[in-house]
Structures are given as structure tokens and as C-alpha cells.
XYZ file of C-alpha atoms in Angstrom:
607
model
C 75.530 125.372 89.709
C 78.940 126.560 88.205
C 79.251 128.802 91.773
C 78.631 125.762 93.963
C 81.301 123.773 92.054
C 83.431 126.656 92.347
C 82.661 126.955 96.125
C 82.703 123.194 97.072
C 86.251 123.304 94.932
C 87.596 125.965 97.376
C 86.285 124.331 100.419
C 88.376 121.092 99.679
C 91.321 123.380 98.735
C 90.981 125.023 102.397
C 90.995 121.274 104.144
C 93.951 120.517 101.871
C 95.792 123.359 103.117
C 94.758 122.920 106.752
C 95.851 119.004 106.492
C 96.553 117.059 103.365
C 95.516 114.018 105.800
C 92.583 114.799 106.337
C 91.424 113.994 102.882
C 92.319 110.653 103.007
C 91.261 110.330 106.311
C 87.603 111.331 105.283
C 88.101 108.436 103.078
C 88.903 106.003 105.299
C 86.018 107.136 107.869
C 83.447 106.885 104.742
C 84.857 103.085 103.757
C 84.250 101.849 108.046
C 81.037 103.760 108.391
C 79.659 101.565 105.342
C 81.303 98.388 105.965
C 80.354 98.027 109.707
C 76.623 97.501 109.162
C 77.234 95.582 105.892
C 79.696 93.109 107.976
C 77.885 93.124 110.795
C 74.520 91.936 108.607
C 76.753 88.829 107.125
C 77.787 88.017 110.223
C 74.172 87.500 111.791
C 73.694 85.696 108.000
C 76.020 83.427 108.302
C 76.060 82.234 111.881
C 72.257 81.001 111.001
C 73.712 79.459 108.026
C 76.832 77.696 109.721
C 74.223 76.417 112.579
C 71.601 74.619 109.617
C 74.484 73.359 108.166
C 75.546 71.652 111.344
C 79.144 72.364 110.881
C 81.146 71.247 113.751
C 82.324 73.750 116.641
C 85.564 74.035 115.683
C 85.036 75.064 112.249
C 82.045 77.570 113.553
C 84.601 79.407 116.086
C 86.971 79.533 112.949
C 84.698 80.949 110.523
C 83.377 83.381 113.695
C 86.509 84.241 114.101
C 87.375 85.064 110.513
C 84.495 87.768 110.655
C 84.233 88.867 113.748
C 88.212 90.211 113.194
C 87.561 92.222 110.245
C 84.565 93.728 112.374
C 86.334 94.789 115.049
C 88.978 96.362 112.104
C 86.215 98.059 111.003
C 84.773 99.144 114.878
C 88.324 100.109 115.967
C 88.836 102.575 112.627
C 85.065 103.689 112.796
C 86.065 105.101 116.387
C 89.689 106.002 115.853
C 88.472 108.162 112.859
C 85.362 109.358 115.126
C 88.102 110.921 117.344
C 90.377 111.822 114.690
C 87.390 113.985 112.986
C 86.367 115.535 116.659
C 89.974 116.599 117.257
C 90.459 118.157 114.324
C 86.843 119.853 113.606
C 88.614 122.754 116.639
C 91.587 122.650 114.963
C 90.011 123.416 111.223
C 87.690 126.403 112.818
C 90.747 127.837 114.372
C 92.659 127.361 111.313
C 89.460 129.177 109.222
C 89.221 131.716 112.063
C 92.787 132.726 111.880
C 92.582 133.134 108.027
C 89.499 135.500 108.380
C 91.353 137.046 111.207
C 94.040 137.887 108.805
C 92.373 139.004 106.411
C 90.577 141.623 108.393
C 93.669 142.853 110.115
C 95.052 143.010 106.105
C 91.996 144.787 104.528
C 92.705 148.828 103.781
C 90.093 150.647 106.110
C 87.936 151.759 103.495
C 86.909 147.897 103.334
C 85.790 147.979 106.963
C 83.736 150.626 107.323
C 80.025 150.736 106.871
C 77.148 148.433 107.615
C 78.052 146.443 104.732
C 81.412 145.801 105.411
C 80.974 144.830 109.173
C 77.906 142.653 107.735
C 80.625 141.168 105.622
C 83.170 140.246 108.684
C 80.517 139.448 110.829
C 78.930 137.116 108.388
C 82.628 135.115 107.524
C 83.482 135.363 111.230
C 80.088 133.961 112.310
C 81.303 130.546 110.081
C 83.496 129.146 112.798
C 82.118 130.126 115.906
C 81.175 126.365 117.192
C 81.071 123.117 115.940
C 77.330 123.699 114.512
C 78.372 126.744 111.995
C 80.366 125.908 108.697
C 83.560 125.047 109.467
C 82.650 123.502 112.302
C 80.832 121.064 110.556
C 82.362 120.357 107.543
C 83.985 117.669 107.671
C 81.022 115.661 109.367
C 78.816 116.469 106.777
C 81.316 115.348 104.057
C 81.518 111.979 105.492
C 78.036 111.745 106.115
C 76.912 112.528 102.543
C 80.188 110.278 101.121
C 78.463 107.478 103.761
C 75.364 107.246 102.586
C 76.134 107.759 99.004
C 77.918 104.778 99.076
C 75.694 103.173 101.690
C 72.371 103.870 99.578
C 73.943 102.395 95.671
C 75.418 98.763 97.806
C 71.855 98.299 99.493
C 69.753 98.979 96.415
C 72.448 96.310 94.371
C 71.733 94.200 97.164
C 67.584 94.155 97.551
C 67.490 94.532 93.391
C 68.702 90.805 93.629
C 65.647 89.645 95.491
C 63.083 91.462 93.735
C 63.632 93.831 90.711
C 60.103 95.977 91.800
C 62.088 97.074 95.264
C 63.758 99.545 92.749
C 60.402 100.847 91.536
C 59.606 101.394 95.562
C 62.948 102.401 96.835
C 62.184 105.066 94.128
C 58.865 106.319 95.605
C 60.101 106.204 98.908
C 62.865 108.628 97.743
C 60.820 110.968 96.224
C 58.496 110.768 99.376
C 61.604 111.402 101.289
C 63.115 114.635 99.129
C 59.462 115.966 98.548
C 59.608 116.864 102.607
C 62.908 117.810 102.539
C 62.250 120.399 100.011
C 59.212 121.424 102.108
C 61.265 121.468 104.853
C 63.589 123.496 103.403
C 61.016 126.418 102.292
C 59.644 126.437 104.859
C 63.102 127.110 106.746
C 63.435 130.184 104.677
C 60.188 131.561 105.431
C 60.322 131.391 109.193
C 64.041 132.324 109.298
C 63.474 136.100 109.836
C 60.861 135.642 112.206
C 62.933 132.975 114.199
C 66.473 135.412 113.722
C 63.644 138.150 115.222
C 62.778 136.109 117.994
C 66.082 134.892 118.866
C 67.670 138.611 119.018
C 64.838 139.646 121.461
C 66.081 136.511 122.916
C 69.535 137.504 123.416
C 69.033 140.945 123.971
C 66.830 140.089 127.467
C 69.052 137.045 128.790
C 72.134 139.758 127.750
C 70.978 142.728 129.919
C 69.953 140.532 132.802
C 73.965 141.069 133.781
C 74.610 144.303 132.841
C 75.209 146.771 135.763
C 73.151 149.529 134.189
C 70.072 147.615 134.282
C 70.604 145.891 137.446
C 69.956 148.880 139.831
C 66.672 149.936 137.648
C 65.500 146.358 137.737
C 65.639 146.364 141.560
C 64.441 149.647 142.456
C 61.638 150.365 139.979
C 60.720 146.318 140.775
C 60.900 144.907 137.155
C 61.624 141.728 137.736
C 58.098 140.362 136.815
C 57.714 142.795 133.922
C 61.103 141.189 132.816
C 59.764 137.391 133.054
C 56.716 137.931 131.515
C 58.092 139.690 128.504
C 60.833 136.866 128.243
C 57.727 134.263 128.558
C 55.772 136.122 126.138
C 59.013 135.673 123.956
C 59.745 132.095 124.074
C 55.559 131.572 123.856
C 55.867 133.293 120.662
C 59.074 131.318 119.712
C 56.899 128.022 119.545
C 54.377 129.468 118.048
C 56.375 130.427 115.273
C 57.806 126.859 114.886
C 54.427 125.262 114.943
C 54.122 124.653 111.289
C 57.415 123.094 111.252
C 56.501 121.101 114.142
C 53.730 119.780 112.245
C 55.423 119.373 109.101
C 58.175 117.152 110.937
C 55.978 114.439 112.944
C 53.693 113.965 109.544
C 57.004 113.318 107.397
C 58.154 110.982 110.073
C 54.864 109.339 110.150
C 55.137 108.752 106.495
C 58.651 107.660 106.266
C 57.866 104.811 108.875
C 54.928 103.780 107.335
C 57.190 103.707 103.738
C 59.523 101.383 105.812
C 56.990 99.176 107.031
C 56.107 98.497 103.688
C 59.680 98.073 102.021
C 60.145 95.662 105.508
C 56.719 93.310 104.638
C 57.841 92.947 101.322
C 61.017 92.021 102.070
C 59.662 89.478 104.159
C 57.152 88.162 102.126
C 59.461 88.051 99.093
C 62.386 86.200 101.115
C 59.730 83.458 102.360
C 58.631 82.895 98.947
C 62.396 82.381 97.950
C 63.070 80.016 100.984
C 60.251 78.147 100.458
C 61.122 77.689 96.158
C 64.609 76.896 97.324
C 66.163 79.578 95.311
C 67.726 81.310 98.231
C 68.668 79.779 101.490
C 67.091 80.856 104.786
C 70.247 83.172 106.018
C 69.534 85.505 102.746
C 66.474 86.353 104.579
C 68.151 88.161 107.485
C 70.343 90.140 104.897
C 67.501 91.067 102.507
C 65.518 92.023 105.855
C 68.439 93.895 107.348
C 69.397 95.964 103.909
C 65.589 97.508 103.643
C 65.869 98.900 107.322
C 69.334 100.092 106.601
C 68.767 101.500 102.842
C 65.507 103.055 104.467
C 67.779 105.207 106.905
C 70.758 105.590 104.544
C 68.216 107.408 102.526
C 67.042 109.703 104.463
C 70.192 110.517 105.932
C 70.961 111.118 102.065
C 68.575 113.339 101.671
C 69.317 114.927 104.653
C 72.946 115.400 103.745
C 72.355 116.721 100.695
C 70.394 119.130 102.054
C 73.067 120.241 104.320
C 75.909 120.544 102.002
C 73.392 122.787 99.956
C 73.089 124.967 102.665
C 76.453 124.911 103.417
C 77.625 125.852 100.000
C 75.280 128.781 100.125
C 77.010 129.724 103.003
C 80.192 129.138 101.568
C 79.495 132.405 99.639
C 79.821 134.684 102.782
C 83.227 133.299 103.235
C 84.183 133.616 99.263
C 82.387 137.344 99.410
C 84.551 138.478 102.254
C 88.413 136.545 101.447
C 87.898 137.662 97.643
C 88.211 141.415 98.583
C 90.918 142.966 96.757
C 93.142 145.834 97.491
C 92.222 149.823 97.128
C 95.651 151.318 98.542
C 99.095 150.548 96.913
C 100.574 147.275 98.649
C 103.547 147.255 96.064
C 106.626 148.746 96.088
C 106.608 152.518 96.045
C 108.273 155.877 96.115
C 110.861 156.283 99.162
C 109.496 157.901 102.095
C 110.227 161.367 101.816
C 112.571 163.481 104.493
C 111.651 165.847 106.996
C 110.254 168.659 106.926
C 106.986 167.332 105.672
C 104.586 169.537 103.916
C 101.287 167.906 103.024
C 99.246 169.394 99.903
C 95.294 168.742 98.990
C 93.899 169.706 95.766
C 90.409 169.226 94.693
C 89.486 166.524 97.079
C 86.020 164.613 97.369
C 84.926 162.144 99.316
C 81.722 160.463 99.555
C 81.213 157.429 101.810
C 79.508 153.877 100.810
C 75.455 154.522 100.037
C 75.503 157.628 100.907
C 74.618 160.124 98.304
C 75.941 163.638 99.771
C 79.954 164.146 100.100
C 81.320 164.034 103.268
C 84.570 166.121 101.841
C 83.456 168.434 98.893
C 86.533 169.556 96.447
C 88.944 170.843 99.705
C 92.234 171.896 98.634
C 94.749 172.853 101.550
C 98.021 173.496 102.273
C 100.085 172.521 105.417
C 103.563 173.954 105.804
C 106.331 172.321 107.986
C 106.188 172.117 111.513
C 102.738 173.862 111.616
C 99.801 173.083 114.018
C 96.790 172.972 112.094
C 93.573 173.178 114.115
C 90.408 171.607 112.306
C 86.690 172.938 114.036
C 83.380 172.816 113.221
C 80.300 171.115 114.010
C 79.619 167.393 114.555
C 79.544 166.017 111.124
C 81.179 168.423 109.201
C 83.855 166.374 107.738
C 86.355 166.995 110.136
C 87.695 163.519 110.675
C 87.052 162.307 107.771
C 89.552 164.492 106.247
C 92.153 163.606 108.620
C 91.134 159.939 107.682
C 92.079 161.047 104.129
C 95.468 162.607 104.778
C 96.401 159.751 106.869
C 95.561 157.187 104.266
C 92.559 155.512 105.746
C 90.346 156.641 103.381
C 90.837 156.968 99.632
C 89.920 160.136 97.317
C 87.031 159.799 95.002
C 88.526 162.819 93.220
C 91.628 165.135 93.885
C 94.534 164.141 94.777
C 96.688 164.467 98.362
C 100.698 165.394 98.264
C 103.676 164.643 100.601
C 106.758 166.843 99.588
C 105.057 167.117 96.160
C 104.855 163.414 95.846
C 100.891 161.881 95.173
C 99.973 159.724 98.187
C 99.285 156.992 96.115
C 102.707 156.098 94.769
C 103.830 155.600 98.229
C 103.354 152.013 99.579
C 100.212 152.649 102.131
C 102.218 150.334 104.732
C 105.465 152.870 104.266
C 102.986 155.647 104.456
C 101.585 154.830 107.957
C 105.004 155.442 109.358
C 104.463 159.194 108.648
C 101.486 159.281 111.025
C 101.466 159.008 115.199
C 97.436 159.601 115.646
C 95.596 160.111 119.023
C 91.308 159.164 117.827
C 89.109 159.822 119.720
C 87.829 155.921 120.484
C 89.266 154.604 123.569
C 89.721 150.879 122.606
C 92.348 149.366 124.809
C 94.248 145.877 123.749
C 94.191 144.100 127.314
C 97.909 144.501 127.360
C 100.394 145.663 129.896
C 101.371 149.457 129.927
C 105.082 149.403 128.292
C 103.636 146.993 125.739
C 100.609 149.320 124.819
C 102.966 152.490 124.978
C 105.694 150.514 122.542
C 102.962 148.867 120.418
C 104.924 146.057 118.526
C 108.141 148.612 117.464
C 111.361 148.178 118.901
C 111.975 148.735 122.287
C 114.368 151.379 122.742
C 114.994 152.166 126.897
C 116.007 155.762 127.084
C 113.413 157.056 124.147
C 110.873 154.613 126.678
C 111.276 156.410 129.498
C 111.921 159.821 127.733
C 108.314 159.460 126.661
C 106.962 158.048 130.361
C 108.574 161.463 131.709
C 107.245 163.898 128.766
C 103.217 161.764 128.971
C 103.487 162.451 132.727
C 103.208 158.341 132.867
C 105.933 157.643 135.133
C 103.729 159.537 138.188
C 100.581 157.416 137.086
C 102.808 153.657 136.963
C 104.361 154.962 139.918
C 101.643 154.230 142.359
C 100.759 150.515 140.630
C 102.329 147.807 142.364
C 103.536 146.077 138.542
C 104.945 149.133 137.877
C 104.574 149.843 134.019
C 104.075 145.884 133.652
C 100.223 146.371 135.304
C 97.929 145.191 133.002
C 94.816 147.818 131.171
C 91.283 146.412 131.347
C 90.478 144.757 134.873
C 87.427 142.674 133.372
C 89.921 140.434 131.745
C 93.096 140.638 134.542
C 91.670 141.164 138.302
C 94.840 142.513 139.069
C 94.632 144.561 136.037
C 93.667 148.308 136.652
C 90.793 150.650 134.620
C 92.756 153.967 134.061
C 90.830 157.268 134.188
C 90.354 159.574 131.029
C 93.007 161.846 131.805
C 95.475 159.018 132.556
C 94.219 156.913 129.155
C 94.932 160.367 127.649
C 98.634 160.585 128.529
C 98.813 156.403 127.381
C 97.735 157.586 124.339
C 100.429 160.060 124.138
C 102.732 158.086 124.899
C 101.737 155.887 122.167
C 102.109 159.025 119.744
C 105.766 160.289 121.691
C 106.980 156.667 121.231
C 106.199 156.148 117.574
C 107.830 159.411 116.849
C 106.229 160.071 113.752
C 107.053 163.321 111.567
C 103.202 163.911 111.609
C 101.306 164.210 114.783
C 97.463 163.701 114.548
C 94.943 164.322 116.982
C 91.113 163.421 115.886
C 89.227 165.247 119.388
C 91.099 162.458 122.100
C 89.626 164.280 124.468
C 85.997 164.184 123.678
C 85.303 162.616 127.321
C 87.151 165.178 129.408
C 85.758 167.870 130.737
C 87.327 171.978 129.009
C 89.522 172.433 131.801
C 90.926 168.609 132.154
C 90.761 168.822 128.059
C 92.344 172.582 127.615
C 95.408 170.809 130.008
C 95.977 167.918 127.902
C 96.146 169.935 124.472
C 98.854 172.042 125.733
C 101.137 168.800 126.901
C 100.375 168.028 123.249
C 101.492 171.193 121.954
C 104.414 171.095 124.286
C 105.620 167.900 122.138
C 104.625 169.056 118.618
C 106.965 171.906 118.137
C 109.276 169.911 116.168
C 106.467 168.016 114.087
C 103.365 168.604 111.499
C 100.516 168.901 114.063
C 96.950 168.610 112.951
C 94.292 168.848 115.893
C 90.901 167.968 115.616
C 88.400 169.666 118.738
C 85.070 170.581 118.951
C 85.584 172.487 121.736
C 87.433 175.869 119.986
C 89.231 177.039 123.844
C 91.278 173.908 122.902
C 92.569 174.715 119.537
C 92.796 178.405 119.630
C 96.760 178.287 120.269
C 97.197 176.645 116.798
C 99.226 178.610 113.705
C 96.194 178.053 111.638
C 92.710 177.309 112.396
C 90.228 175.875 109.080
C 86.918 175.969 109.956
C 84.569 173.212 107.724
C 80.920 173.128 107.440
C 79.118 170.440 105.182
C 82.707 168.852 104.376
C 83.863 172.844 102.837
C 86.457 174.856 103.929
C 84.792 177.940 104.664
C 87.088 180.178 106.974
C 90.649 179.971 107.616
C 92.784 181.946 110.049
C 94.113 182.546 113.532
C 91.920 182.437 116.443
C 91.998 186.097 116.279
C 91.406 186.532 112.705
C 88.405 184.352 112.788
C 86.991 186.112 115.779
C 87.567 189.212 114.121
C 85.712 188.178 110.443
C 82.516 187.332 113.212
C 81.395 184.485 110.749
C 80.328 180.329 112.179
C 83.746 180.490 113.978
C 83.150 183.777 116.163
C 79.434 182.329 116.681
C 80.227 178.898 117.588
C 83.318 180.432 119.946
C 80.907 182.521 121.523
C 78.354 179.858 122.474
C 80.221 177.737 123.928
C 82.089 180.522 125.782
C 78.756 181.371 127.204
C 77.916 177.953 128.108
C 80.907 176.946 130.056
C 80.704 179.823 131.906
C 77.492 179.997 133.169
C 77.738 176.164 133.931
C 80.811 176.645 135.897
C 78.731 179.328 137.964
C 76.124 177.280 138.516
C 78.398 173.987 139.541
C 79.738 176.633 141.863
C 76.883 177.368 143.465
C 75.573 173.713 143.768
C 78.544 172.555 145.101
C 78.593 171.644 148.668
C 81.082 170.540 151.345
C 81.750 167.026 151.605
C 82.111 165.422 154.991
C 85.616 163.291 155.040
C 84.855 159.870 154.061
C 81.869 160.688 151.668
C 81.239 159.811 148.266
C 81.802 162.461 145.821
């Protein structure tokens, strides 16, 4: 309970902060939603009354008048605050989409990484995708459960009047009412995962109908029938999985009705027996009448609500789990960046990552001297770049400690600390901007170092032959005049990027994973072209590519376990000379055989 007042607390403290209005405007909304039906009920009242009374015409369009102005008040604010609640339900989400946006983009990396963390995200981000998730919704479901609050105490004050056993029944009928809705609600949960099942087979088969890859095997293996009868058998399986909640919902509805048609006959019954007495005149019965249809729905719209805040208070969690996240770098102020030459120092470091059990990086201490190029090999999973991760302040130590200049990482402000670093990874994610703006990435534009760095990438050949010049825009699914570079041209963006940022330390986690040893081998020496005047750390699991380096570290099971020249580690004949060797034999013998395979192709054939 304490955590639901805590979380419905900070969801009125987020609609505060998106729009102190809107508080009072939820106010409003909840006074016109119950006064319409209540005004509208006197008015029917009363125009019986004024007709057995005989009152003269003037006096009747008076007194019409009288009412019918505060109902159309009441009409006009009911839809002014309708559209006033519609506009701004797109406006919150975005508002509560930007914050979690923010958030992410603010969390150190060792927050985002891992099922649990994406599951995290995913689940706060998944809050304000459309008008049906959390924030989305909000603000209806306030002023419905304010509405019928309010709505359900005036009608019961109003029927108690005519009969004091209506509260004895409007009792029963409530607990007939919640005693489904908690039903309802179990059995929610216990169908969920085999709905959320059903729903992401769903998905999955309406997603790939689209997807190029499966488009050519649908058509020429003929699966198009195979594909509609597995999507039948998957919406056949969908109903049959709702069934009990099917059921569950027509015999609560057939209850509820019947509940009303009692509440309704004794309402009419009672009234009659009043008329007739003369204790109440004959207009009371059209508002006792009206209030037991009206209290009957507000109840069950009650109910209802209730429910839904419940469930949206529960959800509130996800939101509270993921903003709540605290820091695990330094954000304050710290030591000053330190000046070149950089030296960067490891001692004793571990690192194991979230549920796992086995360290990724087990006790490594190394030194790297100014200006050096540092190659870092071994086998896929051996650590490799999660140690780069570690000297570049992605990832925190669980022990040990890493040095700049003889300065601990951690007294340096990790924001300060980035500036150190121009990376190359190895993922190829692409921001669908234009080419200068993903080269200059956000820092100040500075012409001659820009087109210094075009000239040294080999970029200004590549923009050369676009029509927008270095204005063309990357990704061509979002611009159609955008283009799809190749890997070797995404390769010299990316080192662009790196030239442009013109970082003291130059990091390069295997960018070229993609490219072929030949088209690879040529882009590692443009890199080591550029690095002669920085701290170079290369990451390849190809060794032809790294053998140039001042110092090679080979790591198996996150250990250092050979260090040397290419030479010196070919010479020791240990996991370096062996893995060399392999792959030496490999690309030879599949060069011979591409050789041999390859055949003439007649001009204006596809290669």
C-alpha cells in the first residue's frame, strides 16, 4: 500500500511538472461529467412537474430556460475539456517519452547492458507508446475514477431518500460487481503469458511477411499456404485461449443487468407507492427512476476504474524501477584532464559482468607507454573488448584499479574522461544524418581540420561522386535520396569520426569485422598512418591485421597470457604462433580456391 501511495504521489508530481493546468483541469472535467446527467435528470423532473402544475407558457419557457442554460454550461465544458484531455494525452506521452529518453542517453553504460537492463528500458519505454499504455491513459482514467466516485456517493444520497433498504441492495450489487472484477482480474494474470505467447508468434509472422529475406524463399519454395495456415492455426489458438474470459464476461454482464432490473422495479414500485400516499409528487418518480440506472453504471464504471488505476500503479513501478537508477561513474567535479603524452596503467583488474558467474577480465595488470600501438588478439570471447570497454570508461572495475598519468580513473569526471577516447567498434549503427554532421558529431565545426580529415579518411573521393556532396544523407530507408555506403566506405566515415574528434587515445574494437583480410589489412594501415602521434590500441581477430603493432597481448579466458612483437610471439610458438598459423593456412588456400572458381564475366553481368 505505502508503494502505491508513493507511486500514485509521483505520478501527480509528473502531470504537475508537465502542466500545472492540467490538475485543475481534471477537476473541472470530473465536476461536468457528474453534473450533466444529474441536470439533465431535473430537467426531465421538472418539465412534468411545471406541466401538472399548469403554469402558464411564459413562466414554463422561463424556468426551461433557466435549466436548459446551465446544461448547455455543463455540455459545452464536458466537450471543451473532452478536447482539452485528447490534446494533451500526446503531449504528456511525449513529455514522459522524452524524460525516459533522457534518462537512457544519461545512464553510465554499465546500466544498459544485459537482458535486465534492456528489460528495464524496454519496459519504461513501452509506457508511452499509444494512447492505451500508461501515460497514454492517465489522465482518462483519473477522471473516470474522480467521475464516478463522485457520481456513485450523490446517487446513493439521492435513492437513500426514497427507500433506506436501496442501500442494503446498492451494497449487494457492489459486491456482485467487484466479486467479477476480481475474477476478472485473476484470471487476466493467468492467461497473460499465454496471450503475450500468442501475440509474439503473432507479430513475428505478420513482421516477416515484409522482410526481403523471406520474400524470395516464400515464393520459390511456395510457402504461402504453409504461412496462412500456421497464422490461422495462431489466431484459432488465440480464441481459444480467451474462451474462459469470454465466458466469464457475458455471465457477469448477464448478472449485472439482471441486478439492475431489480434496483429499476423497486424503484418503481417504491415511487408509485409514494405518489399514490402523497408523500412525493409524481416528477420524483422520473429522478428516483433515472438515479438507479445511472448509480447502476456509475458503479461499475467504479469498479472498473479502480481496477485500472490498480493496474496502472503496478505499472507505475517499471517507470519508478528504471528513472530511480543512480550513478556508478563520477558525474562530479574531478581531477583536470591530464596532458599529453598519455600513459595508461592497469593493476589487478577484474571484471565480471551482471549474472554471470565467471570473470570476463581476471586480475590483468598492463602497461601502455606513450604513443604506442597496442594490438589486443585472441579468440572470440576472450575478453578482448571488454577490456577496452574498461580503459575507456564504459565499464567499471570490480577490483583493481586503471591509471591515466598516474592518476585513478575514477577521480576524473567520466564526462571529462570520454574526451580522452576517439573509438572505432565494431557495430555499424548509423544516426540517419548527413555525412559532415556524422563525421563532426555535435563538436564544433572547424573547416580546415574538416576537410583535413575528408582528405586523410579518403572521404573526399567517396562524397565526390554524390550529387549532395558531403550533405547526402546515410541510411536510404529513411531518405530516398539518401545513399547505403559500402563497408569499406562506412569504414573511412568512421575514421573520420575518430580523425575529427582528435582524441589523445585512438581505439579500435575489430571495425573491420565485415571486410574481407585484404579490404581489412588496407584499412588498418590508413589507421596506423594516423596514429603515430597518439596512444593506439587495436582490437582484430584476424592477427595479419595487427602484426605491425609495437606490442601485441594475447588474452585467453579474460588473462594476459603472452605479450610481445609479432615476431617474438611467433618465435615462443605458444596460442599466438598457432592461431597465426591457422588462419594463415586458411586464407590461403581459400584465395586458391576463389581463384580457381572464378570465372569471366560477360560485360553487363551481375557479379
Amino acid at each position: 500500500m505505502k508503494e502505491k501511495i508513493r507511486h500514485s504521489k509521483l505520478l501527480i508530481k509528473e502531470l504537475y511538472e508537465f502542466k500545472p493546468t492540467i490538475l485543475l483541469a481534471i477537476m473541472f472535467a470530473t465536476v461536468f461529467n457528474v453534473a450533466l446527467p444529474l441536470l439533465q435528470l431535473l430537467l426531465s423532473a421538472f418539465v412534468i412537474q411545471w406541466l401538472l402544475e399548469g403554469i402558464s407558457i411564459g413562466d414554463y419557457l422561463l424556468r426551461l430556460l433557466l435549466l436548459i442554460v446551465p446544461i448547455g454550461i455543463a455540455q459545452m465544458g464536458n466537450y471543451y475539456f473532452m478536447l482539452y484531455q485528447e490534446e494533451n494525452m500526446n503531449h504528456f506521452r511525449d513529455f514522459m517519452r522524452n524524460k525516459i529518453e533522457t534518462k537512457y542517453l544519461k545512464l553510465d553504460y554499465p546500466l544498459i547492458i544485459g537482458k535486465e537492463a534492456q528489460e528495464r528500458y524496454n519496459n519504461a519505454s513501452e509506457l508511452t507508446d499509444n494512447n492505451m499504455t500508461l501515460f497514454g491513459r492517465l489522465v482518462t482514467e483519473i477522471i473516470e475514477l474522480c467521475s464516478s466516485f463522485l457520481g456513485v456517493i450523490l446517487y446513493i444520497n439521492i435513492l437513500s431518500q426514497l427507500e433506506s433498504l436501496f442501500l442494503v441492495l446498492v451494497g449487494v450489487f457492489l459486491l456482485i460487481v467487484v466479486f467479477f472484477n476480481v475474477w476478472q482480474v485473476k484470471m487476466d494474470r493467468k492467461l497473460f503469458q499465454a496471450k503475450a505467447a500468442n501475440s509474439q508468434k503473432l507479430r513475428y509472422l505478420r513482421k516477416v511477411y515484409g522482410e526481403s529475406r523471406i520474400t524470395k524463399d516464400v515464393r520459390i519454395f511456395q510457402m504461402k499456404d504453409w504461412f496462412k495456415q500456421v497464422e490461422d492455426k495462431t489466431i484459432a489458438e488465440y480464441h481459444r485461449i480467451i474462451k474462459p474470459k469470454v465466458r466469464l464476461t457475458w455471465t457477469e454482464s448477464t448478472l449485472v443487468n439482471l441486478g439492475i432490473i431489480g434496483l429499476s422495479a423497486l424503484s418503481y414500485i417504491r415511487s408509485v407507492q409514494l405518489i399514490a400516499a402523497g408523500a412525493i409528487p409524481v416528477s420524483s418518480f422520473v429522478i428516483f427512476a433515472g438515479s438507479v440506472t445511472i448509480l447502476a453504471q456509475t458503479i461499475m464504471t467504479l469498479v472498473n476504474a479502480i481496477g485500472k488505476m490498480n493496474t496502472s500503479l503496478n505499472e507505475t513501478k517499471k517507470y519508478d524501477d528504471f528513472m530511480s537508477q543512480g550513478q556508478v561513474f563520477n558525474h562530479e567535479e574531478g581531477r583536470s584532464l591530464p596532458k599529453e603524452p598519455l600513459s595508461i596503467e592497469l593493476k589487478n583488474v577484474s571484471y565480471t559482468y551482471p549474472n554471470n558467474d565467471t570473470p570476463t577480465i581476471n586480475n590483468v595488470s598492463l602497461t601502455i607507454k606513450p604513443y604506442e600501438n597496442l594490438a589486443i588478439v585472441g579468440e572470440n570471447g576472450a575478453g578482448k573488448s571488454t577490456l577496452t570497454n574498461l580503459i575507456a570508461g564504459l565499464l567499471k572495475p570490480d577490483s583493481g584499479e586503471i591509471y591515466i598519468n598516474g592518476v585513478a580513473q575514477s577521480e576524473f569526471n567520466i564526462s571529462d574522461y570520454y574526451a580522452l577516447f576517439a573509438p572505432v567498434f565494431q557495430e555499424k549503427f548509423l544516426l540517419t544524418y548527413s555525412i559532415k554532421e556524422t563525421v563532426i558529431q555535435g563538436l564544433p565545426f572547424d573547416e580546415l581540420k574538416y576537410n583535413r580529415v575528408l582528405k586523410q579518411s579518403g572521404l573526399t573521393d567517396i562524397i565526390s561522386k554524390f550529387k549532395s556532396r558531403d550533405e547526402t544523407k546515410i541510411v536510404r530507408a529513411v531518405y530516398p535520396d539518401g545513399v547505403n555506403l559500402s563497408g569499406g566506405q562506412l569504414q573511412k566515415l568512421k575514421l573520420a569520426q575518430a580523425l575529427y574528434k582528435d582524441a589523445p587515445v585512438l581505439l579500435l574494437d575489430e571495425p573491420t569485422a565485415a571486410l574481407d583480410p585484404i579490404a581489412e589489412h588496407q584499412i588498418y594501415q590508413d589507421y596506423f598512418q594516423f596514429s603515430k602521434d597518439k596512444l593506439s590500441i587495436f582490437i582484430s581477430h584476424r592477427l595479419s591485421s595487427t602484426r605491425f603493432c609495437d606490442r601485441i597481448i594475447y588474452i585467453k579466458n579474460g588473462d594476459i597470457t603472452e605479450v610481445g612483437t609479432h615476431e617474438e610471439l611467433m618465435t615462443k610458438q605458444k596460442d599466438y604462433f598457432k592461431l597465426y598459423e591457422a588462419q594463415a593456412y586458411y586464407y590461403k588456400h581459400d584465395k586458391e580456391e576463389k581463384e580457381e572458381e572464378d570465372e569471366p564475366v560477360a560485360t553487363g553481368g551481375v557479379i
